[in-house]
XYZ file of N, CA and C in Angstrom:
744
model
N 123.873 126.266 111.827
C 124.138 127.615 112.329
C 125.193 128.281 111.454
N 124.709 129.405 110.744
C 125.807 130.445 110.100
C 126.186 131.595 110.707
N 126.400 131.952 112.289
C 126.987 132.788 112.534
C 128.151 132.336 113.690
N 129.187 133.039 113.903
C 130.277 132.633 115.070
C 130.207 133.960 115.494
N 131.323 134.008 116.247
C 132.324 135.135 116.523
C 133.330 135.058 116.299
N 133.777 136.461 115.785
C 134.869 136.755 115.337
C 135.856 137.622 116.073
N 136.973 137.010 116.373
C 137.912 137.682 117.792
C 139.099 137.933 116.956
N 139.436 139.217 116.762
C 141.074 139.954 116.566
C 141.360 140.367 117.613
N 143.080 140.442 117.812
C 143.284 139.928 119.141
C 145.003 140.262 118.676
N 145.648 140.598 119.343
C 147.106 141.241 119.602
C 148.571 140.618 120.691
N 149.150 139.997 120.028
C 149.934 139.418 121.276
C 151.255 140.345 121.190
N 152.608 140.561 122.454
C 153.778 141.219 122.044
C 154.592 140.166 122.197
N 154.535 139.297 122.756
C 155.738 138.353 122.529
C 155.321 136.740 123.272
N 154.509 136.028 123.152
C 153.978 134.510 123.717
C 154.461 133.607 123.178
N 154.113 132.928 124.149
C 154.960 131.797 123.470
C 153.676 130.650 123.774
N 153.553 129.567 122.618
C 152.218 128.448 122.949
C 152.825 127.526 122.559
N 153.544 126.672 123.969
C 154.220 125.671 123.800
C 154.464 124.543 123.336
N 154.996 123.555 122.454
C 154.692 122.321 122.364
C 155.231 121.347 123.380
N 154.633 121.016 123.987
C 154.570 119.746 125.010
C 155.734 119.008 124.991
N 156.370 118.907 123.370
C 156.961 117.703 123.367
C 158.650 118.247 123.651
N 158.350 119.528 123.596
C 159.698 120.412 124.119
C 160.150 120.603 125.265
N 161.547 120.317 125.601
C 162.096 120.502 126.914
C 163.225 121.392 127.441
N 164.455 121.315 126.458
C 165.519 121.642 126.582
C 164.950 123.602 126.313
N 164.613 123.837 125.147
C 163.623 125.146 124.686
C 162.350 124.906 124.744
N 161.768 125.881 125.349
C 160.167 125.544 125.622
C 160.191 126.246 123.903
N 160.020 125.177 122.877
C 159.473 126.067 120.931
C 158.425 126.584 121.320
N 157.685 127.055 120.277
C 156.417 127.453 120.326
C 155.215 127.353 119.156
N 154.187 126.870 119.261
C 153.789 126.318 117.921
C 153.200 127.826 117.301
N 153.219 127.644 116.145
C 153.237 128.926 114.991
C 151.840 129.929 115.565
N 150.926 129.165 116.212
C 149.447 129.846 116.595
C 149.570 129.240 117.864
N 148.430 129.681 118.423
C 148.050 128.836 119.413
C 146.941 127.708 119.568
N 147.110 127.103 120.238
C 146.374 125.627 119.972
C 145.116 125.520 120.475
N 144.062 125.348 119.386
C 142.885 124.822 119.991
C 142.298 125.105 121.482
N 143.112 124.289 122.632
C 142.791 123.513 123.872
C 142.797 125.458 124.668
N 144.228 126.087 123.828
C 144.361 127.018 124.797
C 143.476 128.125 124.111
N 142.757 128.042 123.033
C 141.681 129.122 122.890
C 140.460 128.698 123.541
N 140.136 127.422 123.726
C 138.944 127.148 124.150
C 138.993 127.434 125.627
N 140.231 127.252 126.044
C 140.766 127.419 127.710
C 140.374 129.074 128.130
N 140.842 129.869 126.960
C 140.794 131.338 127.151
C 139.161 131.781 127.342
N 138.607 130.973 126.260
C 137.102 131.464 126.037
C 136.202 131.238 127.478
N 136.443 129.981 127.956
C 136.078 129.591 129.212
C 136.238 130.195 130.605
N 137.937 130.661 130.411
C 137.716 131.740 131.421
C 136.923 133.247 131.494
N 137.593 133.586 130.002
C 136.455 134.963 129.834
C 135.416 134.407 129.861
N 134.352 133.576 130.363
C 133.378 133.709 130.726
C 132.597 133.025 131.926
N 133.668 132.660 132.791
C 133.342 132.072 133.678
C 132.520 130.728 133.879
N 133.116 130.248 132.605
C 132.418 128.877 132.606
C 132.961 128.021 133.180
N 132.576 126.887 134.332
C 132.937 126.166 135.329
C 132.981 124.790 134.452
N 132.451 124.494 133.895
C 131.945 123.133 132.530
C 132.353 122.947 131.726
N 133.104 122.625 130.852
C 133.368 122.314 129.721
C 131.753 122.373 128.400
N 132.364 123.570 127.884
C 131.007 124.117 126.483
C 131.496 123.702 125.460
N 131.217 122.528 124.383
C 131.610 122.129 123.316
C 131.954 123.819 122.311
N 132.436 123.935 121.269
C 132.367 123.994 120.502
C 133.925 124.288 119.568
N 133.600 124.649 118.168
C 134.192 124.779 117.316
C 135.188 125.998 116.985
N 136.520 126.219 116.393
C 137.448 127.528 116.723
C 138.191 127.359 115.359
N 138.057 128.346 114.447
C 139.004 129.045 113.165
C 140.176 129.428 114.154
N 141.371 129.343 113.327
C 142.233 129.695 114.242
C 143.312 130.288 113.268
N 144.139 131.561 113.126
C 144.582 132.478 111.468
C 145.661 133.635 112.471
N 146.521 133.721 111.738
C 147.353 134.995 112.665
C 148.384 134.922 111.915
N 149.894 136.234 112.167
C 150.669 136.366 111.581
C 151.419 137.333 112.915
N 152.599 136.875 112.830
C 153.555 137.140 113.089
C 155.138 137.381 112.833
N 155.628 138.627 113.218
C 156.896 139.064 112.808
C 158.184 138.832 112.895
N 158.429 137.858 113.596
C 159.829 136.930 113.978
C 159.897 135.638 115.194
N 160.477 135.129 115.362
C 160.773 134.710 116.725
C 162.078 134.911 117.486
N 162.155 134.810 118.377
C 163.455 134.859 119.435
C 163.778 134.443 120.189
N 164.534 134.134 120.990
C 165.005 132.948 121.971
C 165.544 133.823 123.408
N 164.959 133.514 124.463
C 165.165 134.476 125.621
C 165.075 133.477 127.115
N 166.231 133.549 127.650
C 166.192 133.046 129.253
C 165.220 133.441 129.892
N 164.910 132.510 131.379
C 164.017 132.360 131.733
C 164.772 131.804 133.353
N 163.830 131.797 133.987
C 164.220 130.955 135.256
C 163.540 129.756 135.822
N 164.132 128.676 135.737
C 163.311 127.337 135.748
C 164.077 127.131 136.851
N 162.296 126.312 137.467
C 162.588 125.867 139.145
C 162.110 124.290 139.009
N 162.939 123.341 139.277
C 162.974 121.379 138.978
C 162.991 121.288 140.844
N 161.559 120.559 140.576
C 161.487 119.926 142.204
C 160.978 118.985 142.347
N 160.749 118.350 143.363
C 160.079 116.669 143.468
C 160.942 115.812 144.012
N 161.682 116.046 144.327
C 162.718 115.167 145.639
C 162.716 115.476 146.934
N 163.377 115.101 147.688
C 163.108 115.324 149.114
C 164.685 116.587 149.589
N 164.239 117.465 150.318
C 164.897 118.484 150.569
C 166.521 118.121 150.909
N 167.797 118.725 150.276
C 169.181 118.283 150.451
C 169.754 119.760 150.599
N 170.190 120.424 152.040
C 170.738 121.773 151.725
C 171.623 121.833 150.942
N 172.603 120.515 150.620
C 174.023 120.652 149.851
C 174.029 121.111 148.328
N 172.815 120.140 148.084
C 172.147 120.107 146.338
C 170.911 121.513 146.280
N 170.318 122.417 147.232
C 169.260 122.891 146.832
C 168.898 123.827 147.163
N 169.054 125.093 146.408
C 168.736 126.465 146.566
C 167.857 126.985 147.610
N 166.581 126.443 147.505
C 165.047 126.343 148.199
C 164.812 125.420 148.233
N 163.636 125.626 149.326
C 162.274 124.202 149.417
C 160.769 124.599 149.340
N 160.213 123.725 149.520
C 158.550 123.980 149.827
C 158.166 123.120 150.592
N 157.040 123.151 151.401
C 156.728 122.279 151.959
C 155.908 121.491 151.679
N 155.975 119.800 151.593
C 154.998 119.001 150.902
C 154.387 118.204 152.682
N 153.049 118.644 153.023
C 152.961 117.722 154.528
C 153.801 118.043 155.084
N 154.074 116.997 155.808
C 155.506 117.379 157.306
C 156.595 116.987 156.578
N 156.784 117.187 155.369
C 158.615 117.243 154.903
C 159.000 118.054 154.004
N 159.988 118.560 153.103
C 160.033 119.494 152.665
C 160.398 118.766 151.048
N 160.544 119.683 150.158
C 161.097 119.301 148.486
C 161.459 120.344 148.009
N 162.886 119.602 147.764
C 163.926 120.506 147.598
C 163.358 121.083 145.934
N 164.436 122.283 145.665
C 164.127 123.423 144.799
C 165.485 123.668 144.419
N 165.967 122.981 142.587
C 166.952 124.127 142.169
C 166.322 124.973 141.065
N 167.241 126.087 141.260
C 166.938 126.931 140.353
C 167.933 127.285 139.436
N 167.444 127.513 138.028
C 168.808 127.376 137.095
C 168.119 128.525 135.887
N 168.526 128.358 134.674
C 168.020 129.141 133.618
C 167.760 128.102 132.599
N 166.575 128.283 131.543
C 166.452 127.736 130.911
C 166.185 128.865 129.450
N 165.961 128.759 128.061
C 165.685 128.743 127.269
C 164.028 128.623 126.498
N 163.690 129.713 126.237
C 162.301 129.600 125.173
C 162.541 130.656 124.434
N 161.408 129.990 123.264
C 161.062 130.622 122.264
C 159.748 131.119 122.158
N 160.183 132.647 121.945
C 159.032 133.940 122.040
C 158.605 134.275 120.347
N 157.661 134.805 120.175
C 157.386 135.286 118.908
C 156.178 136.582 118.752
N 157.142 137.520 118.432
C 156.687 138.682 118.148
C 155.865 139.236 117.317
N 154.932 140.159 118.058
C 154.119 141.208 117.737
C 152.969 140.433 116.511
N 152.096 139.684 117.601
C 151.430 138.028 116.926
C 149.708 139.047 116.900
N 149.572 138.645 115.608
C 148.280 139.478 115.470
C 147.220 138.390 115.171
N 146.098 138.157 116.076
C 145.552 136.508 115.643
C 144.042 137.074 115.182
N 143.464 135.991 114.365
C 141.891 136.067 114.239
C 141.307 134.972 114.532
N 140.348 134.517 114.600
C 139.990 133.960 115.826
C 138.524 133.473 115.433
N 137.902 132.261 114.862
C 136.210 132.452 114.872
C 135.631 131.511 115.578
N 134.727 131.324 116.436
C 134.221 131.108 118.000
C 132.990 130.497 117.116
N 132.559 129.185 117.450
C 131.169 128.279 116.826
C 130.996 127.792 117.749
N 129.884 127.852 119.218
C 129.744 127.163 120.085
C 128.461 126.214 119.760
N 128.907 124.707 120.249
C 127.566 124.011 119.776
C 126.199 124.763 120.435
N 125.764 125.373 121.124
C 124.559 125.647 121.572
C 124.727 127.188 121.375
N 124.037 127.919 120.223
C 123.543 128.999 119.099
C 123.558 129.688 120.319
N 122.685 129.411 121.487
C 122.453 130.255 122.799
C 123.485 130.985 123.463
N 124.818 130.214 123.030
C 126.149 131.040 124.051
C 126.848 132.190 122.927
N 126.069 132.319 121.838
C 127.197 133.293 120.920
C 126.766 134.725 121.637
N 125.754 135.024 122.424
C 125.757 136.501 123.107
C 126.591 136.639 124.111
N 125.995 135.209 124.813
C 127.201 135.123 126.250
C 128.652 134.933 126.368
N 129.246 134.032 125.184
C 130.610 134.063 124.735
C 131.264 135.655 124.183
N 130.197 136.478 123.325
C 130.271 137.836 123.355
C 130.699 138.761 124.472
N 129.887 138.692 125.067
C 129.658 139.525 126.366
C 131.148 138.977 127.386
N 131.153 137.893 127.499
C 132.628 137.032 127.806
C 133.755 137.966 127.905
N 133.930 137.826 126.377
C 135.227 138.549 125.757
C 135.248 140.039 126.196
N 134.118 140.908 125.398
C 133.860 141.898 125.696
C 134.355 142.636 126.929
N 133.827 141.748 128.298
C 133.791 142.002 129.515
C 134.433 140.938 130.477
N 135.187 140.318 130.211
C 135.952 139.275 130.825
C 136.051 139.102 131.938
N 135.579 138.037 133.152
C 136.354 137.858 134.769
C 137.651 138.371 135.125
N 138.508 138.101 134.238
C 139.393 138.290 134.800
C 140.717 138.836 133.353
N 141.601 139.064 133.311
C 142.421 139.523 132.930
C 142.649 138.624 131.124
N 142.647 138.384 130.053
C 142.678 137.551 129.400
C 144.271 137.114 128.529
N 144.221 136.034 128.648
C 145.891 135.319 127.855
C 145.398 134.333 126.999
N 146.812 134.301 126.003
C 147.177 132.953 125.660
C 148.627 132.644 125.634
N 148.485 131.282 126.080
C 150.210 130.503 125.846
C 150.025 130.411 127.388
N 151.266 131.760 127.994
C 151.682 131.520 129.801
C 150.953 132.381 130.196
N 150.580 132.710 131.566
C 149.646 133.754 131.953
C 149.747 135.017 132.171
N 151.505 135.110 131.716
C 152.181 136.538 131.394
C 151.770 137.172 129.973
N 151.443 136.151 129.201
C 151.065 136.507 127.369
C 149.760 137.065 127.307
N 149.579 138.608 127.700
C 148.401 139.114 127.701
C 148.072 139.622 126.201
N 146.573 139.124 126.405
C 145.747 139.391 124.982
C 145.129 141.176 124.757
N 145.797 141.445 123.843
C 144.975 142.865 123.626
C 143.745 142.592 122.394
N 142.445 142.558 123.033
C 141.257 142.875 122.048
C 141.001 143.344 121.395
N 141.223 143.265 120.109
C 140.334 144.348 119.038
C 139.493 145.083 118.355
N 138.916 143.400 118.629
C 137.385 143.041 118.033
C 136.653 142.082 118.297
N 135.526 142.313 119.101
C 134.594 141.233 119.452
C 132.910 141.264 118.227
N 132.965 140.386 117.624
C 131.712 140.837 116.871
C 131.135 139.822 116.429
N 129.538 139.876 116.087
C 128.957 138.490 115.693
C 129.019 138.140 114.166
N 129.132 137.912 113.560
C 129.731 137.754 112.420
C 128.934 136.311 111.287
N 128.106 136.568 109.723
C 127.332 135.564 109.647
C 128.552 134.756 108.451
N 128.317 133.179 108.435
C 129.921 132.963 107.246
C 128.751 132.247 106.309
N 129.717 132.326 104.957
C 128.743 132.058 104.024
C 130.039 131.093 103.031
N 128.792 130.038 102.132
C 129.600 129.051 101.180
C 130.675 129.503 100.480
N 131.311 129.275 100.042
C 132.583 129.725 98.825
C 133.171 128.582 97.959
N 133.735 129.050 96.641
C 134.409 127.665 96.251
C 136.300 127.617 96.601
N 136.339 129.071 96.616
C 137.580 129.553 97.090
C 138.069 130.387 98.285
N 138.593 129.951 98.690
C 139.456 131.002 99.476
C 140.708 131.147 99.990
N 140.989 132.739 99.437
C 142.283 133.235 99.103
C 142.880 133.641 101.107
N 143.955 133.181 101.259
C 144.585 133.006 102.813
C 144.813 134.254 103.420
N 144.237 135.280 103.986
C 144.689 136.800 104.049
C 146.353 136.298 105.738
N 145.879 135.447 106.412
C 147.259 135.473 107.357
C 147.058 133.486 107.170
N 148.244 133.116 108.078
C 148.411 131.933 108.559
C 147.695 131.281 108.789
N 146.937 129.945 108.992
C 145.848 129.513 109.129
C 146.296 127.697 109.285
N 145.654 126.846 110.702
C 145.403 125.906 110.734
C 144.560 125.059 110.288
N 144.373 124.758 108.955
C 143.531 123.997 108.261
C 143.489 122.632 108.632
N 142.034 121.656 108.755
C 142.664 120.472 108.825
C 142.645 119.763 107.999
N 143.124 118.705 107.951
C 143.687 118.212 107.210
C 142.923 116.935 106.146
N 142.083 117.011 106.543
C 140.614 116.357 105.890
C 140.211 116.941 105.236
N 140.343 118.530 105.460
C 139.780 119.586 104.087
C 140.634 119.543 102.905
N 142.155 119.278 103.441
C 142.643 119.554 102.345
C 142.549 118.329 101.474
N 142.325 117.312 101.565
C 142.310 116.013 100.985
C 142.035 116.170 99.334
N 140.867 116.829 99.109
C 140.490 116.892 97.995
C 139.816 117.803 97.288
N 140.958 119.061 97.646
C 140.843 120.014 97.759
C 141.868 120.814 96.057
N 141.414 121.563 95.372
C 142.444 121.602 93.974
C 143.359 122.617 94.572
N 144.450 121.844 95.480
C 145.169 122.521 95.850
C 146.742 121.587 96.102
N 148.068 121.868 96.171
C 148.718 121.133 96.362
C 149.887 121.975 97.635
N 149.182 122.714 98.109
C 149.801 123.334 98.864
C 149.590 122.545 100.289
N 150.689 122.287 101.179
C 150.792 121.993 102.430
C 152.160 122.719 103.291
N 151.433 122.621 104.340
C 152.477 123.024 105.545
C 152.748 122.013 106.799
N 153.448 122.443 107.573
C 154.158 121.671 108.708
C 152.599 120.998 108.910
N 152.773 119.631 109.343
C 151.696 118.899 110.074
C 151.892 119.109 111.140
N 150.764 119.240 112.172
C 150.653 119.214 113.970
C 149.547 118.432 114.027
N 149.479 117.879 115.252
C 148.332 117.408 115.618
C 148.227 117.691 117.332
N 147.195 118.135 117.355
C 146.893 119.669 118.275
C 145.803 119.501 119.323
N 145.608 119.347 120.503
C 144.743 118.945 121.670
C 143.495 120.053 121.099
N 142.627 119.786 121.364
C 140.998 120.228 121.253
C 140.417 120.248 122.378
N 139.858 119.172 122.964
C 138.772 118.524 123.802
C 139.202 118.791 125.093
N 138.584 118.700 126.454
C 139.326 118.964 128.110
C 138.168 118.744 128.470
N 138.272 117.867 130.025
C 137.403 117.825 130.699
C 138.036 118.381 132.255
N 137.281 119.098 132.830
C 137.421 120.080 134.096
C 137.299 119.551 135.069
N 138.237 118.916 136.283
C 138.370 118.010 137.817
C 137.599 118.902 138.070
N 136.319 118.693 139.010
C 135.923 119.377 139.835
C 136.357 119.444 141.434
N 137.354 118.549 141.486
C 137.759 119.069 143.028
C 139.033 119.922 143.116
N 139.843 119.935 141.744
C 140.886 120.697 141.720
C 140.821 121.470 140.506
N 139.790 121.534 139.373
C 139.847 122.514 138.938
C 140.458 122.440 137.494
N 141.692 120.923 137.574
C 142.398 121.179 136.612
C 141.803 120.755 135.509
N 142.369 120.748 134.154
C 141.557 120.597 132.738
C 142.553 119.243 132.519
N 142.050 118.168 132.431
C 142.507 116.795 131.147
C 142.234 116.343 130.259
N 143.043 116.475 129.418
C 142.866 116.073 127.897
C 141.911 114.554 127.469
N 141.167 115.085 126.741
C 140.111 113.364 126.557
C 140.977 113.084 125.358
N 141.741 112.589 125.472
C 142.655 111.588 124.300
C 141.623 110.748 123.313
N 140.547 109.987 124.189
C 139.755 108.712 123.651
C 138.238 109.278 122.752
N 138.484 111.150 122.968
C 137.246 111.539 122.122
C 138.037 111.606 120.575
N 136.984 111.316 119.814
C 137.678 111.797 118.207
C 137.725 112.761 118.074
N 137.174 113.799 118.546
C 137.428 115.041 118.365
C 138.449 115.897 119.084
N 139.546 115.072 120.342
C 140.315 115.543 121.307
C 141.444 116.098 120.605
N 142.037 115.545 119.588
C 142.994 115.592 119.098
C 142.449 116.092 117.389
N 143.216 117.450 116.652
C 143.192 117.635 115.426
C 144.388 117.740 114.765
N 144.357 117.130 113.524
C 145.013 117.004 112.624
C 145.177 118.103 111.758
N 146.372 119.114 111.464
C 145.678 120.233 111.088
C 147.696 120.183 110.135
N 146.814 121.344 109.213
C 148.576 122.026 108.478
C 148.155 123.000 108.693
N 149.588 123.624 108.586
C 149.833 125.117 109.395
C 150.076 125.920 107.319
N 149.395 126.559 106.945
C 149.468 126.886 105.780
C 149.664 128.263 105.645
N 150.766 128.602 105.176
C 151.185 130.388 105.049
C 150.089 130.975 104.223
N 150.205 132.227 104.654
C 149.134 133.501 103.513
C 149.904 133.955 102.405
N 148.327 134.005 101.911
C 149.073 133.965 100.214
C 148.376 133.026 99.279
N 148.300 131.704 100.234
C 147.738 130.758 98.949
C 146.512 130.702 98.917
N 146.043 129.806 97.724
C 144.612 129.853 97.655
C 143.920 128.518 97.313
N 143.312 128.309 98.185
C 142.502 127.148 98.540
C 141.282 126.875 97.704
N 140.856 126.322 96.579
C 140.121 125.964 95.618
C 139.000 125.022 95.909
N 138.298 124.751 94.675
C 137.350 123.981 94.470
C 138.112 122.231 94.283
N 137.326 121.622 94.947
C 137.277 120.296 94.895
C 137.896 119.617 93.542
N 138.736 118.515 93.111
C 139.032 118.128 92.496
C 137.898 117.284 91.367
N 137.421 116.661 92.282
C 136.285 115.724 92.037
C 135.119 115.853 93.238
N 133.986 115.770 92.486
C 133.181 115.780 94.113
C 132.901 114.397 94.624
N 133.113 114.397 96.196
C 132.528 113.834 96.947
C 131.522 113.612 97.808
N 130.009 112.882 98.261
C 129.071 113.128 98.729
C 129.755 113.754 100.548
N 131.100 113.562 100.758
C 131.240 114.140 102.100
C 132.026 115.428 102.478
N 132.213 115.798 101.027
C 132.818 116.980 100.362
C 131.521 117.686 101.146
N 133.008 119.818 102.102
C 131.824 120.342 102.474
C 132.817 121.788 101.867
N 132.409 122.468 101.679
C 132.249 123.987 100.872
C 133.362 124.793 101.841
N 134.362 125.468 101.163
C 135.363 126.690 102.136
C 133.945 127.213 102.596
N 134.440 128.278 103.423
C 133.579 129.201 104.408
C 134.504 130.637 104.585
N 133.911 131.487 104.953
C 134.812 132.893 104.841
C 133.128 133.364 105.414
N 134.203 134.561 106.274
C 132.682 135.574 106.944
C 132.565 136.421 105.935
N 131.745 137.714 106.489
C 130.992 138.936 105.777
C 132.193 139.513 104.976
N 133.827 139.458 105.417
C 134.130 140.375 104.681
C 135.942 139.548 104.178
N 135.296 137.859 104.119
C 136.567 137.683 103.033
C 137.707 136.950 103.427
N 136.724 136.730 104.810
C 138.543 136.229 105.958
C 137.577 134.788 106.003
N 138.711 133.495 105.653
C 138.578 132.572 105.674
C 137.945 131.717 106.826
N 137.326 130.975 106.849
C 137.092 130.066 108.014
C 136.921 128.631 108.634
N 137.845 127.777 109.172
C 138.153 126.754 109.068
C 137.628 126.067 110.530
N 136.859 125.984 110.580
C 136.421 125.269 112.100
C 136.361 124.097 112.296
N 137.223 123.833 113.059
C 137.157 122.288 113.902
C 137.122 122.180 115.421
């Protein structure tokens, strides 16, 4: 299949957390995989988990660091120690409330290319976006997405391609690639499977594809032809008009 979709897309200040952060919720340079595929799913009311594949490219103008109000609960209710409660069953859990610290990043302009394994959902993933259930984010559910561009879009071979924004490449492409350029390594959730009695999404750790290996590579550089070929060597990709495309 040579066509995706192609999503430009506008953030003012989100933040797409790394997990492994506590003290500052950081924020990783894009947003991750798990939470575009998360987004796509809701704009379209998909109840299932729909395989597929996501380019993921954006640029942004600073970051900043801004309070917040964090609420730590899970003990059993103490008026002496605890602001609030909730009720868990017939007892209560206590609630403090304090301030915490994250990192926001401004005026985030993303692109976005959508490869669902079954050719059949690129109208309905269209129509999705286009016309969404419900309200659309990424990162927290305050980080609303402004749409730009929803369009079907066909990508074609290349031996090069030049980086127009930021871009999560992985890291298998770059292997042997005539390039010596790298950026920060992440390795970045993909895959989710959907509880059906509660709804929530868990990470399949044990798929190979759950987890990607990716560098975060600034715009500007330019990504070349193969050093040497390999029979598992596969070709850059870029759509109709030049913008790179890296799908995993």
């Amino acid at each position: 299949m040579n066509k995706v979709i192609r999503l430009k897309c506008f953030q003012q200040l989100p933040n797409y957390r790394k997990p492994t952060s506590f003290q500052i919720k950081e924020s990783y340079p894009l947003p991750p995989y798990s939470t575009v595929i998360g987004m796509v799913h809701t704009a379209c009311g998909f109840t299932e988990y729909h395989p597929m594949n996501i380019s993921i490219q954006g640029k942004y103008h600073s970051a900043v660091s801004e309070m917040y109000t964090k609420y730590a609960f899970g003990i059993p209710y103490d008026e002496a120690r605890h602001q609030a409660w909730v009720k868990n069953g017939d007892k209560k859990d206590g609630i403090n409330i304090g301030i915490g610290y994250i990192e926001l990043l401004t005026d985030v302009e993303l692109v976005i290319h959508i490869q669902p394994e079954n050719e059949t959902e690129l109208e309905i993933i269209k129509q999705g976006l286009t016309n969404p259930k419900s309200y659309l984010s990424l990162g927290r559910h305050e980080d609303l997405l402004r749409i730009d561009e929803v369009a079907i879009v066909e990508i074609e071979e290349c031996k090069q391609v030049d980086l127009l924004y930021d871009a999560y490449v992985p890291i298998d492409r770059l292997k042997h690639a005539k390039t010596s350029v790298y950026g920060t390594t992440y390795i970045i959730n993909k895959c989710f499977s959907i509880d059906k009695n509660t709804g929530l999404r868990r990470w399949q750790y044990n798929n190979k594809n759950g987890k990607i290996k990716v560098s975060h590579v600034s715009s500007g550089n330019i990504l070349g032809t193969p050093l040497y070929i390999k029979e598992d060597f596969l070709p850059w990709n870029s759509d109709k008009d030049g913008i790179p495309v890296f799908l995993a």
